[in-house]
mmCIF file of C-alpha atoms in Angstrom:
data_model
loop_
_atom_site.group_PDB
_atom_site.id
_atom_site.type_symbol
_atom_site.label_atom_id
_atom_site.label_comp_id
_atom_site.label_asym_id
_atom_site.label_seq_id
_atom_site.Cartn_x
_atom_site.Cartn_y
_atom_site.Cartn_z
ATOM 1 C CA UNK A 1 -9.217 0.986 -5.085
ATOM 2 C CA UNK A 2 -5.472 1.527 -5.334
ATOM 3 C CA UNK A 3 -4.221 -0.814 -2.679
ATOM 4 C CA UNK A 4 -2.294 0.732 0.211
ATOM 5 C CA UNK A 5 1.012 -1.077 0.463
ATOM 6 C CA UNK A 6 0.591 -1.955 4.124
ATOM 7 C CA UNK A 7 -2.207 -1.795 6.647
ATOM 8 C CA UNK A 8 -5.780 -1.566 5.434
ATOM 9 C CA UNK A 9 -5.468 -3.783 2.366
ATOM 10 C CA UNK A 10 -2.380 -5.747 3.327
ATOM 11 C CA UNK A 11 -4.143 -9.002 2.588
ATOM 12 C CA UNK A 12 -3.818 -8.295 -1.115
ATOM 13 C CA UNK A 13 -0.192 -8.376 -2.261
ATOM 14 C CA UNK A 14 0.869 -5.634 -4.649
ATOM 15 C CA UNK A 15 2.034 -7.044 -7.962
ATOM 16 C CA UNK A 16 5.249 -5.873 -9.564
ATOM 17 C CA UNK A 17 4.773 -2.612 -11.428
ATOM 18 C CA UNK A 18 6.864 -0.717 -13.945
ATOM 19 C CA UNK A 19 6.897 3.004 -13.228
ATOM 20 C CA UNK A 20 6.220 4.789 -16.477
ATOM 21 C CA UNK A 21 7.836 8.104 -17.319
ATOM 22 C CA UNK A 22 5.763 11.253 -17.613
ATOM 23 C CA UNK A 23 7.936 13.356 -19.867
ATOM 24 C CA UNK A 24 5.743 15.371 -22.220
ATOM 25 C CA UNK A 25 6.291 15.708 -25.968
ATOM 26 C CA UNK A 26 7.377 19.125 -27.177
ATOM 27 C CA UNK A 27 5.016 20.795 -29.644
ATOM 28 C CA UNK A 28 6.647 21.591 -32.969
ATOM 29 C CA UNK A 29 5.934 24.951 -34.587
ATOM 30 C CA UNK A 30 3.325 24.773 -37.393
ATOM 31 C CA UNK A 31 4.913 24.494 -40.824
ATOM 32 C CA UNK A 32 1.859 25.193 -42.979
ATOM 33 C CA UNK A 33 1.526 28.886 -42.199
ATOM 34 C CA UNK A 34 -1.762 28.340 -40.348
ATOM 35 C CA UNK A 35 -2.069 30.225 -37.066
ATOM 36 C CA UNK A 36 -2.804 27.720 -34.325
ATOM 37 C CA UNK A 37 -5.068 28.631 -31.389
ATOM 38 C CA UNK A 38 -3.068 29.718 -28.370
ATOM 39 C CA UNK A 39 -2.363 26.896 -25.952
ATOM 40 C CA UNK A 40 -3.835 27.373 -22.488
ATOM 41 C CA UNK A 41 -1.058 28.233 -20.071
ATOM 42 C CA UNK A 42 -0.366 25.629 -17.444
ATOM 43 C CA UNK A 43 0.916 25.822 -13.901
ATOM 44 C CA UNK A 44 4.098 23.956 -13.105
ATOM 45 C CA UNK A 45 3.185 21.047 -10.836
ATOM 46 C CA UNK A 46 5.746 19.691 -8.380
ATOM 47 C CA UNK A 47 5.804 17.849 -5.041
ATOM 48 C CA UNK A 48 5.653 20.897 -2.757
ATOM 49 C CA UNK A 49 2.810 20.354 -0.287
ATOM 50 C CA UNK A 50 2.478 16.646 -0.984
ATOM 51 C CA UNK A 51 2.973 14.111 1.803
ATOM 52 C CA UNK A 52 3.823 10.437 2.141
ATOM 53 C CA UNK A 53 1.744 8.295 4.486
ATOM 54 C CA UNK A 54 2.807 4.888 5.749
ATOM 55 C CA UNK A 55 0.688 3.227 3.063
ATOM 56 C CA UNK A 56 -0.653 5.941 0.763
ATOM 57 C CA UNK A 57 -0.152 9.432 -0.627
ATOM 58 C CA UNK A 58 -1.713 12.734 0.406
ATOM 59 C CA UNK A 59 -1.331 16.502 0.495
ATOM 60 C CA UNK A 60 -1.551 19.517 2.772
ATOM 61 C CA UNK A 61 -4.654 21.367 1.590
ATOM 62 C CA UNK A 62 -6.461 24.589 2.330
ATOM 63 C CA UNK A 63 -9.964 25.831 1.682
ATOM 64 C CA UNK A 64 -10.379 29.121 -0.211
ATOM 65 C CA UNK A 65 -11.290 30.779 3.095
ATOM 66 C CA UNK A 66 -8.575 29.179 5.229
ATOM 67 C CA UNK A 67 -6.316 31.545 7.168
ATOM 68 C CA UNK A 68 -2.603 31.233 8.016
ATOM 69 C CA UNK A 69 -3.393 30.685 11.699
ATOM 70 C CA UNK A 70 -5.809 27.807 10.992
ATOM 71 C CA UNK A 71 -4.757 24.217 11.739
ATOM 72 C CA UNK A 72 -3.453 22.652 8.540
ATOM 73 C CA UNK A 73 -5.457 19.861 6.924
ATOM 74 C CA UNK A 74 -4.031 16.780 5.216
ATOM 75 C CA UNK A 75 -6.178 15.042 2.586
ATOM 76 C CA UNK A 76 -5.964 11.412 1.492
ATOM 77 C CA UNK A 77 -8.445 8.585 0.817
ATOM 78 C CA UNK A 78 -10.968 7.158 3.240
ATOM 79 C CA UNK A 79 -9.594 3.692 2.479
ATOM 80 C CA UNK A 80 -6.157 4.834 3.699
ATOM 81 C CA UNK A 81 -7.280 5.311 7.313
ATOM 82 C CA UNK A 82 -4.890 3.766 9.825
ATOM 83 C CA UNK A 83 -7.802 2.049 11.580
ATOM 84 C CA UNK A 84 -9.084 0.261 8.484
ATOM 85 C CA UNK A 85 -11.532 1.026 5.712
ATOM 86 C CA UNK A 86 -14.919 2.530 6.631
ATOM 87 C CA UNK A 87 -17.816 0.301 5.667
ATOM 88 C CA UNK A 88 -20.487 1.324 3.192
ATOM 89 C CA UNK A 89 -22.614 4.024 4.815
ATOM 90 C CA UNK A 90 -20.039 4.728 7.528
ATOM 91 C CA UNK A 91 -18.723 8.217 8.264
ATOM 92 C CA UNK A 92 -15.806 8.984 10.586
ATOM 93 C CA UNK A 93 -15.781 12.387 12.314
ATOM 94 C CA UNK A 94 -13.556 13.944 14.980
ATOM 95 C CA UNK A 95 -11.674 10.721 15.700
ATOM 96 C CA UNK A 96 -8.425 11.300 17.641
ATOM 97 C CA UNK A 97 -5.319 10.469 15.618
ATOM 98 C CA UNK A 98 -1.567 10.852 16.027
ATOM 99 C CA UNK A 99 -0.730 9.809 12.487
ATOM 100 C CA UNK A 100 2.510 11.147 11.008
ATOM 101 C CA UNK A 101 2.943 12.560 7.501
ATOM 102 C CA UNK A 102 6.269 13.069 5.734
ATOM 103 C CA UNK A 103 6.223 16.504 4.116
ATOM 104 C CA UNK A 104 7.991 16.829 0.762
ATOM 105 C CA UNK A 105 9.650 19.741 -1.011
ATOM 106 C CA UNK A 106 9.177 20.563 -4.690
ATOM 107 C CA UNK A 107 11.737 17.925 -5.711
ATOM 108 C CA UNK A 108 10.228 15.216 -3.455
ATOM 109 C CA UNK A 109 12.938 15.618 -0.829
ATOM 110 C CA UNK A 110 11.914 14.926 2.764
ATOM 111 C CA UNK A 111 11.490 18.129 4.770
ATOM 112 C CA UNK A 112 10.191 16.783 8.047
ATOM 113 C CA UNK A 113 7.142 15.337 9.758
ATOM 114 C CA UNK A 114 3.793 16.841 10.652
ATOM 115 C CA UNK A 115 1.347 15.056 12.921
ATOM 116 C CA UNK A 116 -2.405 14.747 13.020
ATOM 117 C CA UNK A 117 -4.487 15.485 16.083
ATOM 118 C CA UNK A 118 -7.659 13.931 14.670
ATOM 119 C CA UNK A 119 -9.468 12.614 11.641
ATOM 120 C CA UNK A 120 -11.779 15.539 10.995
ATOM 121 C CA UNK A 121 -13.761 13.636 8.355
ATOM 122 C CA UNK A 122 -13.509 10.368 6.438
ATOM 123 C CA UNK A 123 -15.826 8.157 4.440
ATOM 124 C CA UNK A 124 -16.006 5.733 1.538
ATOM 125 C CA UNK A 125 -19.664 6.485 0.844
ATOM 126 C CA UNK A 126 -20.422 8.574 -2.280
ATOM 127 C CA UNK A 127 -16.741 9.555 -2.246
ATOM 128 C CA UNK A 128 -13.447 8.206 -0.881
ATOM 129 C CA UNK A 129 -11.761 10.864 1.229
ATOM 130 C CA UNK A 130 -10.085 11.472 4.567
ATOM 131 C CA UNK A 131 -9.223 14.870 6.019
ATOM 132 C CA UNK A 132 -6.885 15.015 8.996
ATOM 133 C CA UNK A 133 -6.537 18.065 11.219
ATOM 134 C CA UNK A 134 -2.898 18.520 12.207
ATOM 135 C CA UNK A 135 -1.211 20.111 15.204
ATOM 136 C CA UNK A 136 0.521 22.687 12.991
ATOM 137 C CA UNK A 137 -0.913 25.826 11.436
ATOM 138 C CA UNK A 138 -0.327 26.774 7.817
ATOM 139 C CA UNK A 139 1.814 29.678 9.021
ATOM 140 C CA UNK A 140 3.972 27.385 11.153
ATOM 141 C CA UNK A 141 4.513 24.971 8.265
ATOM 142 C CA UNK A 142 5.419 27.794 5.894
ATOM 143 C CA UNK A 143 7.810 29.380 8.401
ATOM 144 C CA UNK A 144 9.584 26.110 9.192
ATOM 145 C CA UNK A 145 9.550 24.406 5.803
ATOM 146 C CA UNK A 146 8.788 27.197 3.274
ATOM 147 C CA UNK A 147 5.847 25.134 2.022
ATOM 148 C CA UNK A 148 2.407 26.471 1.168
ATOM 149 C CA UNK A 149 -0.701 24.264 1.076
ATOM 150 C CA UNK A 150 -2.492 23.238 -2.090
ATOM 151 C CA UNK A 151 -5.871 24.919 -2.538
ATOM 152 C CA UNK A 152 -9.051 22.963 -3.208
ATOM 153 C CA UNK A 153 -10.948 24.151 -6.275
ATOM 154 C CA UNK A 154 -14.610 25.059 -5.809
ATOM 155 C CA UNK A 155 -15.749 24.296 -9.361
ATOM 156 C CA UNK A 156 -16.634 20.934 -10.897
ATOM 157 C CA UNK A 157 -13.685 19.523 -12.878
ATOM 158 C CA UNK A 158 -13.948 19.801 -16.654
ATOM 159 C CA UNK A 159 -13.822 17.034 -19.228
ATOM 160 C CA UNK A 160 -10.633 17.331 -21.246
ATOM 161 C CA UNK A 161 -8.740 19.193 -18.533
ATOM 162 C CA UNK A 162 -5.056 18.370 -18.194
ATOM 163 C CA UNK A 163 -4.166 17.001 -14.779
ATOM 164 C CA UNK A 164 -1.213 15.860 -12.706
ATOM 165 C CA UNK A 165 -1.504 13.162 -10.037
ATOM 166 C CA UNK A 166 1.189 13.777 -7.421
ATOM 167 C CA UNK A 167 2.144 10.673 -5.443
ATOM 168 C CA UNK A 168 4.093 11.477 -2.307
ATOM 169 C CA UNK A 169 4.504 7.779 -1.529
ATOM 170 C CA UNK A 170 6.191 6.921 -4.825
ATOM 171 C CA UNK A 171 7.636 10.415 -5.407
ATOM 172 C CA UNK A 172 6.183 10.285 -8.890
ATOM 173 C CA UNK A 173 3.918 12.569 -10.906
ATOM 174 C CA UNK A 174 1.497 11.054 -13.430
ATOM 175 C CA UNK A 175 0.284 13.362 -16.204
ATOM 176 C CA UNK A 176 -2.836 12.803 -18.303
ATOM 177 C CA UNK A 177 -6.302 14.251 -18.833
ATOM 178 C CA UNK A 178 -9.878 13.912 -17.651
ATOM 179 C CA UNK A 179 -11.562 11.528 -20.079
ATOM 180 C CA UNK A 180 -15.009 11.973 -18.550
ATOM 181 C CA UNK A 181 -17.101 11.115 -15.516
ATOM 182 C CA UNK A 182 -18.765 7.995 -14.131
ATOM 183 C CA UNK A 183 -22.163 8.859 -12.668
ATOM 184 C CA UNK A 184 -21.905 5.761 -10.454
ATOM 185 C CA UNK A 185 -18.735 3.805 -9.727
ATOM 186 C CA UNK A 186 -19.032 0.533 -7.807
ATOM 187 C CA UNK A 187 -16.247 -1.461 -6.172
ATOM 188 C CA UNK A 188 -16.992 -4.259 -3.757
ATOM 189 C CA UNK A 189 -19.459 -2.952 -1.154
ATOM 190 C CA UNK A 190 -18.758 0.712 -1.954
ATOM 191 C CA UNK A 191 -20.486 3.100 -4.344
ATOM 192 C CA UNK A 192 -19.088 6.468 -5.435
ATOM 193 C CA UNK A 193 -20.851 9.236 -7.324
ATOM 194 C CA UNK A 194 -19.707 11.390 -10.250
ATOM 195 C CA UNK A 195 -16.168 9.985 -10.306
ATOM 196 C CA UNK A 196 -13.409 11.420 -12.496
ATOM 197 C CA UNK A 197 -12.180 8.983 -15.159
ATOM 198 C CA UNK A 198 -8.597 9.398 -16.413
ATOM 199 C CA UNK A 199 -7.255 9.022 -19.917
ATOM 200 C CA UNK A 200 -5.076 5.886 -20.280
ATOM 201 C CA UNK A 201 -1.753 7.696 -19.782
ATOM 202 C CA UNK A 202 -2.177 7.701 -15.998
ATOM 203 C CA UNK A 203 -1.384 4.096 -15.063
ATOM 204 C CA UNK A 204 -1.688 4.539 -11.309
ATOM 205 C CA UNK A 205 -0.703 1.780 -8.871
ATOM 206 C CA UNK A 206 -0.988 0.855 -5.206
ATOM 207 C CA UNK A 207 0.512 3.552 -2.987
ATOM 208 C CA UNK A 208 -0.805 6.380 -5.177
ATOM 209 C CA UNK A 209 -4.098 6.291 -3.275
ATOM 210 C CA UNK A 210 -4.875 9.701 -1.809
ATOM 211 C CA UNK A 211 -2.707 11.639 -4.253
ATOM 212 C CA UNK A 212 -3.989 15.120 -5.083
ATOM 213 C CA UNK A 213 -5.243 15.507 -8.648
ATOM 214 C CA UNK A 214 -4.083 18.947 -9.747
ATOM 215 C CA UNK A 215 -5.634 20.872 -12.647
ATOM 216 C CA UNK A 216 -2.575 22.146 -14.503
ATOM 217 C CA UNK A 217 -4.459 25.211 -15.784
ATOM 218 C CA UNK A 218 -5.217 26.507 -12.286
ATOM 219 C CA UNK A 219 -2.749 24.735 -10.010
ATOM 220 C CA UNK A 220 -5.655 23.805 -7.730
ATOM 221 C CA UNK A 221 -6.699 20.383 -6.462
ATOM 222 C CA UNK A 222 -9.754 19.168 -8.319
ATOM 223 C CA UNK A 223 -9.972 15.553 -7.077
ATOM 224 C CA UNK A 224 -8.306 12.875 -4.962
ATOM 225 C CA UNK A 225 -6.933 9.778 -6.695
ATOM 226 C CA UNK A 226 -8.507 6.544 -5.467
ATOM 227 C CA UNK A 227 -8.813 3.506 -7.732
ATOM 228 C CA UNK A 228 -8.129 1.670 -10.976
ATOM 229 C CA UNK A 229 -9.511 -1.459 -12.613
ATOM 230 C CA UNK A 230 -6.562 -3.831 -12.313
ATOM 231 C CA UNK A 231 -7.630 -7.103 -13.924
ATOM 232 C CA UNK A 232 -10.831 -6.462 -15.871
ATOM 233 C CA UNK A 233 -13.195 -7.982 -13.314
ATOM 234 C CA UNK A 234 -16.612 -6.418 -12.772
ATOM 235 C CA UNK A 235 -17.329 -4.415 -9.600
ATOM 236 C CA UNK A 236 -14.949 -6.433 -7.379
ATOM 237 C CA UNK A 237 -12.282 -5.163 -4.992
ATOM 238 C CA UNK A 238 -9.604 -3.331 -7.020
ATOM 239 C CA UNK A 239 -11.816 -3.654 -10.113
ATOM 240 C CA UNK A 240 -14.375 -0.829 -10.144
ATOM 241 C CA UNK A 241 -17.144 -0.759 -12.719
ATOM 242 C CA UNK A 242 -19.189 2.113 -14.099
ATOM 243 C CA UNK A 243 -22.978 2.005 -13.907
ATOM 244 C CA UNK A 244 -24.955 4.494 -15.993
ATOM 245 C CA UNK A 245 -28.407 5.979 -15.388
ATOM 246 C CA UNK A 246 -30.025 3.026 -17.182
ATOM 247 C CA UNK A 247 -28.210 0.437 -15.084
ATOM 248 C CA UNK A 248 -25.754 -0.545 -17.822
ATOM 249 C CA UNK A 249 -22.416 -1.719 -16.427
ATOM 250 C CA UNK A 250 -19.119 -0.903 -18.143
ATOM 251 C CA UNK A 251 -15.695 -2.274 -17.227
ATOM 252 C CA UNK A 252 -12.577 -0.377 -18.325
ATOM 253 C CA UNK A 253 -9.516 -2.487 -17.545
ATOM 254 C CA UNK A 254 -6.441 -0.420 -16.724
ATOM 255 C CA UNK A 255 -8.336 2.849 -16.339
ATOM 256 C CA UNK A 256 -7.994 4.924 -13.177
ATOM 257 C CA UNK A 257 -10.457 7.087 -11.283
ATOM 258 C CA UNK A 258 -10.564 9.882 -8.730
ATOM 259 C CA UNK A 259 -13.165 11.424 -6.451
ATOM 260 C CA UNK A 260 -14.082 15.079 -6.894
ATOM 261 C CA UNK A 261 -13.224 17.506 -4.100
ATOM 262 C CA UNK A 262 -14.971 20.734 -5.130
ATOM 263 C CA UNK A 263 -17.822 20.001 -2.669
ATOM 264 C CA UNK A 264 -15.522 19.862 0.368
ATOM 265 C CA UNK A 265 -14.906 23.603 0.994
ATOM 266 C CA UNK A 266 -18.610 24.224 1.646
ATOM 267 C CA UNK A 267 -18.402 21.823 4.588
ATOM 268 C CA UNK A 268 -15.607 23.664 6.394
ATOM 269 C CA UNK A 269 -16.071 27.007 8.128
ATOM 270 C CA UNK A 270 -13.998 29.407 10.192
ATOM 271 C CA UNK A 271 -10.888 27.871 11.676
ATOM 272 C CA UNK A 272 -11.096 24.954 9.218
ATOM 273 C CA UNK A 273 -13.819 23.415 11.372
ATOM 274 C CA UNK A 274 -16.069 20.778 9.851
ATOM 275 C CA UNK A 275 -19.748 21.741 9.601
ATOM 276 C CA UNK A 276 -21.796 19.098 7.818
ATOM 277 C CA UNK A 277 -24.922 21.219 8.314
ATOM 278 C CA UNK A 278 -23.488 24.231 6.499
ATOM 279 C CA UNK A 279 -25.422 25.571 3.522
ATOM 280 C CA UNK A 280 -24.418 23.727 0.361
ATOM 281 C CA UNK A 281 -22.565 20.916 2.151
ATOM 282 C CA UNK A 282 -23.398 17.599 0.488
ATOM 283 C CA UNK A 283 -20.841 15.296 2.120
ATOM 284 C CA UNK A 284 -22.480 12.244 3.703
ATOM 285 C CA UNK A 285 -23.445 12.740 7.329
ATOM 286 C CA UNK A 286 -22.811 10.209 10.098
ATOM 287 C CA UNK A 287 -25.152 7.264 10.438
ATOM 288 C CA UNK A 288 -22.915 4.431 11.597
ATOM 289 C CA UNK A 289 -20.173 6.645 12.998
ATOM 290 C CA UNK A 290 -16.751 5.478 14.099
ATOM 291 C CA UNK A 291 -15.194 7.733 16.778
#
């Protein structure tokens, strides 16, 4: 996974990294008289709604049915939890937390701090996600900071879609596309299902963990950034490997991955309350539960 810079994976030192630019290339007008298909319009992606954690990135998110008076949710990775990484098969629910998040404006300027009241849900089984409930409502955040939450998409991400990975920690946006999907992604003791695989342009690094992956066609969050194969090793920590339906293992050095988030809204009901027994909810349920 993308190593948090302090805390949960502090035992592994982050190597020096060159931050690559993300300036796009302008499209020249066709010179051969052939009418090109219209380009799909894209939403401008900025830092508004993103947050910086002490060791990772994240974002203020809403479900399609969330209301202004609901407590705001902050999404990051399960491996970014302040109490350490959940083990394989472990699910964290309703764990008290006073974690602070630095809220950013559209230009990555610091607006202020919002605080969690609990970890509503977190796991590194099948996916790698944490969702914090905060002590502020969406309406309160918008009134004080003029910031609206990012909305979670409810449809499976599409191969070939253009995406932006917004890192609140590094105050950097990575732009690339969805190259495809890994039916099974293994890293150390953890296994994730149906992971998003990036095209090579997104060279993510430690500290980008938990960044929202935004579909530039819709402006909605389609996944949460979580890992990259750093050194070409097979299935080791910080070196995930893909395993297909026939058991064949593939290593893609330098390629990053994210965990899909379209399943999450079905697990949250009125008042942004977690309901793992709701119809259509497929998030892992507690077995070995940390409270």
